[in-house]
């Protein structure tokens, strides 16, 4: 095999193995928050900020609870996004 053919074959292999074009590994897909390994940790600052904003937009002061964990915050954010039409 010539060097040019080898380089062409190598380039073709790289193109077909691009995970962004053909993802074979689906283990990093979106998971249900109840299945998160870090779901019981306190919600992140970004989650708290977004949740507070959504609660204000939904005019639902009780929707924001600073003691939520990551999984609970994610579920509440999803519900408020649907309620406010942001989903």
PDB file of N, CA and C in Angstrom, residues 1-46:
ATOM      1  N   UNK A   1       0.852  -1.168   0.000  1.00  0.00           N
ATOM      2  CA  UNK A   1       0.000   0.000   0.000  1.00  0.00           C
ATOM      3  C   UNK A   1       0.898   1.231   0.000  1.00  0.00           C
ATOM      4  N   UNK A   2       0.559   2.189  -0.826  1.00  0.00           N
ATOM      5  CA  UNK A   2       1.371   3.396  -0.891  1.00  0.00           C
ATOM      6  C   UNK A   2       1.054   4.299   0.292  1.00  0.00           C
ATOM      7  N   UNK A   3       1.934   5.238   0.519  1.00  0.00           N
ATOM      8  CA  UNK A   3       1.748   6.159   1.644  1.00  0.00           C
ATOM      9  C   UNK A   3       0.472   6.977   1.468  1.00  0.00           C
ATOM     10  N   UNK A   4       0.171   7.354   0.216  1.00  0.00           N
ATOM     11  CA  UNK A   4      -1.027   8.153  -0.040  1.00  0.00           C
ATOM     12  C   UNK A   4      -2.289   7.347   0.253  1.00  0.00           C
ATOM     13  N   UNK A   5      -2.305   6.069  -0.151  1.00  0.00           N
ATOM     14  CA  UNK A   5      -3.464   5.210   0.109  1.00  0.00           C
ATOM     15  C   UNK A   5      -3.635   4.995   1.614  1.00  0.00           C
ATOM     16  N   UNK A   6      -2.528   4.809   2.305  1.00  0.00           N
ATOM     17  CA  UNK A   6      -2.589   4.598   3.751  1.00  0.00           C
ATOM     18  C   UNK A   6      -3.157   5.832   4.447  1.00  0.00           C
ATOM     19  N   UNK A   7      -2.725   7.013   4.008  1.00  0.00           N
ATOM     20  CA  UNK A   7      -3.226   8.256   4.602  1.00  0.00           C
ATOM     21  C   UNK A   7      -4.713   8.441   4.310  1.00  0.00           C
ATOM     22  N   UNK A   8      -5.137   8.103   3.098  1.00  0.00           N
ATOM     23  CA  UNK A   8      -6.549   8.205   2.729  1.00  0.00           C
ATOM     24  C   UNK A   8      -7.382   7.263   3.581  1.00  0.00           C
ATOM     25  N   UNK A   9      -6.908   6.034   3.761  1.00  0.00           N
ATOM     26  CA  UNK A   9      -7.634   5.055   4.569  1.00  0.00           C
ATOM     27  C   UNK A   9      -7.732   5.533   6.023  1.00  0.00           C
ATOM     28  N   UNK A  10      -6.651   6.114   6.522  1.00  0.00           N
ATOM     29  CA  UNK A  10      -6.630   6.624   7.887  1.00  0.00           C
ATOM     30  C   UNK A  10      -7.659   7.756   8.050  1.00  0.00           C
ATOM     31  N   UNK A  11      -7.729   8.654   7.075  1.00  0.00           N
ATOM     32  CA  UNK A  11      -8.681   9.764   7.117  1.00  0.00           C
ATOM     33  C   UNK A  11     -10.111   9.245   7.062  1.00  0.00           C
ATOM     34  N   UNK A  12     -10.370   8.246   6.227  1.00  0.00           N
ATOM     35  CA  UNK A  12     -11.710   7.665   6.128  1.00  0.00           C
ATOM     36  C   UNK A  12     -12.120   7.032   7.457  1.00  0.00           C
ATOM     37  N   UNK A  13     -11.185   6.372   8.107  1.00  0.00           N
ATOM     38  CA  UNK A  13     -11.466   5.737   9.392  1.00  0.00           C
ATOM     39  C   UNK A  13     -11.816   6.795  10.432  1.00  0.00           C
ATOM     40  N   UNK A  14     -11.067   7.892  10.460  1.00  0.00           N
ATOM     41  CA  UNK A  14     -11.350   8.971  11.414  1.00  0.00           C
ATOM     42  C   UNK A  14     -12.741   9.545  11.179  1.00  0.00           C
ATOM     43  N   UNK A  15     -13.119   9.719   9.926  1.00  0.00           N
ATOM     44  CA  UNK A  15     -14.426  10.281   9.609  1.00  0.00           C
ATOM     45  C   UNK A  15     -15.556   9.368  10.065  1.00  0.00           C
ATOM     46  N   UNK A  16     -15.401   8.075   9.894  1.00  0.00           N
ATOM     47  CA  UNK A  16     -16.479   7.155  10.253  1.00  0.00           C
ATOM     48  C   UNK A  16     -16.534   6.889  11.750  1.00  0.00           C
ATOM     49  N   UNK A  17     -15.480   7.209  12.477  1.00  0.00           N
ATOM     50  CA  UNK A  17     -15.454   6.962  13.911  1.00  0.00           C
ATOM     51  C   UNK A  17     -15.756   8.209  14.736  1.00  0.00           C
ATOM     52  N   UNK A  18     -16.245   9.255  14.108  1.00  0.00           N
ATOM     53  CA  UNK A  18     -16.549  10.486  14.819  1.00  0.00           C
ATOM     54  C   UNK A  18     -17.781  10.273  15.696  1.00  0.00           C
ATOM     55  N   UNK A  19     -17.639  10.323  17.023  1.00  0.00           N
ATOM     56  CA  UNK A  19     -18.776  10.059  17.910  1.00  0.00           C
ATOM     57  C   UNK A  19     -19.879  11.108  17.805  1.00  0.00           C
ATOM     58  N   UNK A  20     -19.541  12.298  17.323  1.00  0.00           N
ATOM     59  CA  UNK A  20     -20.568  13.323  17.163  1.00  0.00           C
ATOM     60  C   UNK A  20     -21.472  13.017  15.974  1.00  0.00           C
ATOM     61  N   UNK A  21     -20.928  12.310  14.977  1.00  0.00           N
ATOM     62  CA  UNK A  21     -21.714  11.962  13.802  1.00  0.00           C
ATOM     63  C   UNK A  21     -22.455  10.649  13.985  1.00  0.00           C
ATOM     64  N   UNK A  22     -21.861   9.723  14.694  1.00  0.00           N
ATOM     65  CA  UNK A  22     -22.459   8.400  14.869  1.00  0.00           C
ATOM     66  C   UNK A  22     -22.199   7.915  16.293  1.00  0.00           C
ATOM     67  N   UNK A  23     -22.935   8.464  17.272  1.00  0.00           N
ATOM     68  CA  UNK A  23     -22.662   8.068  18.660  1.00  0.00           C
ATOM     69  C   UNK A  23     -23.082   6.625  18.940  1.00  0.00           C
ATOM     70  N   UNK A  24     -22.105   5.791  19.249  1.00  0.00           N
ATOM     71  CA  UNK A  24     -22.395   4.394  19.577  1.00  0.00           C
ATOM     72  C   UNK A  24     -22.576   4.222  21.083  1.00  0.00           C
ATOM     73  N   UNK A  25     -21.850   5.028  21.848  1.00  0.00           N
ATOM     74  CA  UNK A  25     -21.917   4.935  23.304  1.00  0.00           C
ATOM     75  C   UNK A  25     -23.012   5.868  23.806  1.00  0.00           C
ATOM     76  N   UNK A  26     -24.076   5.307  24.300  1.00  0.00           N
ATOM     77  CA  UNK A  26     -25.191   6.116  24.779  1.00  0.00           C
ATOM     78  C   UNK A  26     -25.195   6.238  26.301  1.00  0.00           C
ATOM     79  N   UNK A  27     -24.113   5.835  26.952  1.00  0.00           N
ATOM     80  CA  UNK A  27     -24.076   5.864  28.413  1.00  0.00           C
ATOM     81  C   UNK A  27     -24.082   7.281  28.969  1.00  0.00           C
ATOM     82  N   UNK A  28     -23.729   8.257  28.149  1.00  0.00           N
ATOM     83  CA  UNK A  28     -23.665   9.636  28.609  1.00  0.00           C
ATOM     84  C   UNK A  28     -24.908  10.424  28.189  1.00  0.00           C
ATOM     85  N   UNK A  29     -25.959   9.737  27.866  1.00  0.00           N
ATOM     86  CA  UNK A  29     -27.202  10.394  27.466  1.00  0.00           C
ATOM     87  C   UNK A  29     -27.913  10.945  28.691  1.00  0.00           C
ATOM     88  N   UNK A  30     -28.957  11.691  28.472  1.00  0.00           N
ATOM     89  CA  UNK A  30     -29.714  12.282  29.573  1.00  0.00           C
ATOM     90  C   UNK A  30     -30.343  11.177  30.410  1.00  0.00           C
ATOM     91  N   UNK A  31     -30.110  11.252  31.710  1.00  0.00           N
ATOM     92  CA  UNK A  31     -30.642  10.251  32.636  1.00  0.00           C
ATOM     93  C   UNK A  31     -31.741  10.872  33.479  1.00  0.00           C
ATOM     94  N   UNK A  32     -32.591  10.038  33.998  1.00  0.00           N
ATOM     95  CA  UNK A  32     -33.632  10.479  34.917  1.00  0.00           C
ATOM     96  C   UNK A  32     -32.942  10.982  36.186  1.00  0.00           C
ATOM     97  N   UNK A  33     -33.317  12.162  36.692  1.00  0.00           N
ATOM     98  CA  UNK A  33     -32.659  12.697  37.893  1.00  0.00           C
ATOM     99  C   UNK A  33     -32.636  11.740  39.076  1.00  0.00           C
ATOM    100  N   UNK A  34     -33.639  10.886  39.217  1.00  0.00           N
ATOM    101  CA  UNK A  34     -33.639   9.955  40.354  1.00  0.00           C
ATOM    102  C   UNK A  34     -32.524   8.915  40.236  1.00  0.00           C
ATOM    103  N   UNK A  35     -31.943   8.770  39.022  1.00  0.00           N
ATOM    104  CA  UNK A  35     -30.858   7.816  38.802  1.00  0.00           C
ATOM    105  C   UNK A  35     -29.478   8.463  38.879  1.00  0.00           C
ATOM    106  N   UNK A  36     -29.419   9.760  39.135  1.00  0.00           N
ATOM    107  CA  UNK A  36     -28.135  10.452  39.209  1.00  0.00           C
ATOM    108  C   UNK A  36     -27.362   9.994  40.441  1.00  0.00           C
ATOM    109  N   UNK A  37     -26.064   9.788  40.289  1.00  0.00           N
ATOM    110  CA  UNK A  37     -25.243   9.414  41.442  1.00  0.00           C
ATOM    111  C   UNK A  37     -24.997  10.618  42.348  1.00  0.00           C
ATOM    112  N   UNK A  38     -25.082  11.828  41.805  1.00  0.00           N
ATOM    113  CA  UNK A  38     -24.883  13.036  42.615  1.00  0.00           C
ATOM    114  C   UNK A  38     -26.207  13.739  42.895  1.00  0.00           C
ATOM    115  N   UNK A  39     -27.313  13.078  42.650  1.00  0.00           N
ATOM    116  CA  UNK A  39     -28.630  13.688  42.801  1.00  0.00           C
ATOM    117  C   UNK A  39     -28.968  14.124  44.202  1.00  0.00           C
ATOM    118  N   UNK A  40     -28.348  13.507  45.192  1.00  0.00           N
ATOM    119  CA  UNK A  40     -28.672  13.860  46.582  1.00  0.00           C
ATOM    120  C   UNK A  40     -27.814  15.012  47.112  1.00  0.00           C
ATOM    121  N   UNK A  41     -26.893  15.510  46.294  1.00  0.00           N
ATOM    122  CA  UNK A  41     -26.079  16.657  46.702  1.00  0.00           C
ATOM    123  C   UNK A  41     -26.914  17.930  46.592  1.00  0.00           C
ATOM    124  N   UNK A  42     -26.551  18.972  47.324  1.00  0.00           N
ATOM    125  CA  UNK A  42     -27.303  20.233  47.228  1.00  0.00           C
ATOM    126  C   UNK A  42     -27.313  20.758  45.790  1.00  0.00           C
ATOM    127  N   UNK A  43     -28.399  21.443  45.427  1.00  0.00           N
ATOM    128  CA  UNK A  43     -28.481  21.974  44.065  1.00  0.00           C
ATOM    129  C   UNK A  43     -27.355  22.968  43.831  1.00  0.00           C
ATOM    130  N   UNK A  44     -27.000  23.111  42.570  1.00  0.00           N
ATOM    131  CA  UNK A  44     -25.913  24.018  42.204  1.00  0.00           C
ATOM    132  C   UNK A  44     -26.401  25.460  42.246  1.00  0.00           C
ATOM    133  N   UNK A  45     -25.467  26.376  42.218  1.00  0.00           N
ATOM    134  CA  UNK A  45     -25.821  27.791  42.182  1.00  0.00           C
ATOM    135  C   UNK A  45     -26.617  28.137  40.936  1.00  0.00           C
ATOM    136  N   UNK A  46     -26.241  27.539  39.812  1.00  0.00           N
ATOM    137  CA  UNK A  46     -26.961  27.791  38.561  1.00  0.00           C
ATOM    138  C   UNK A  46     -28.396  27.284  38.654  1.00  0.00           C
TER     139      UNK A  46
END
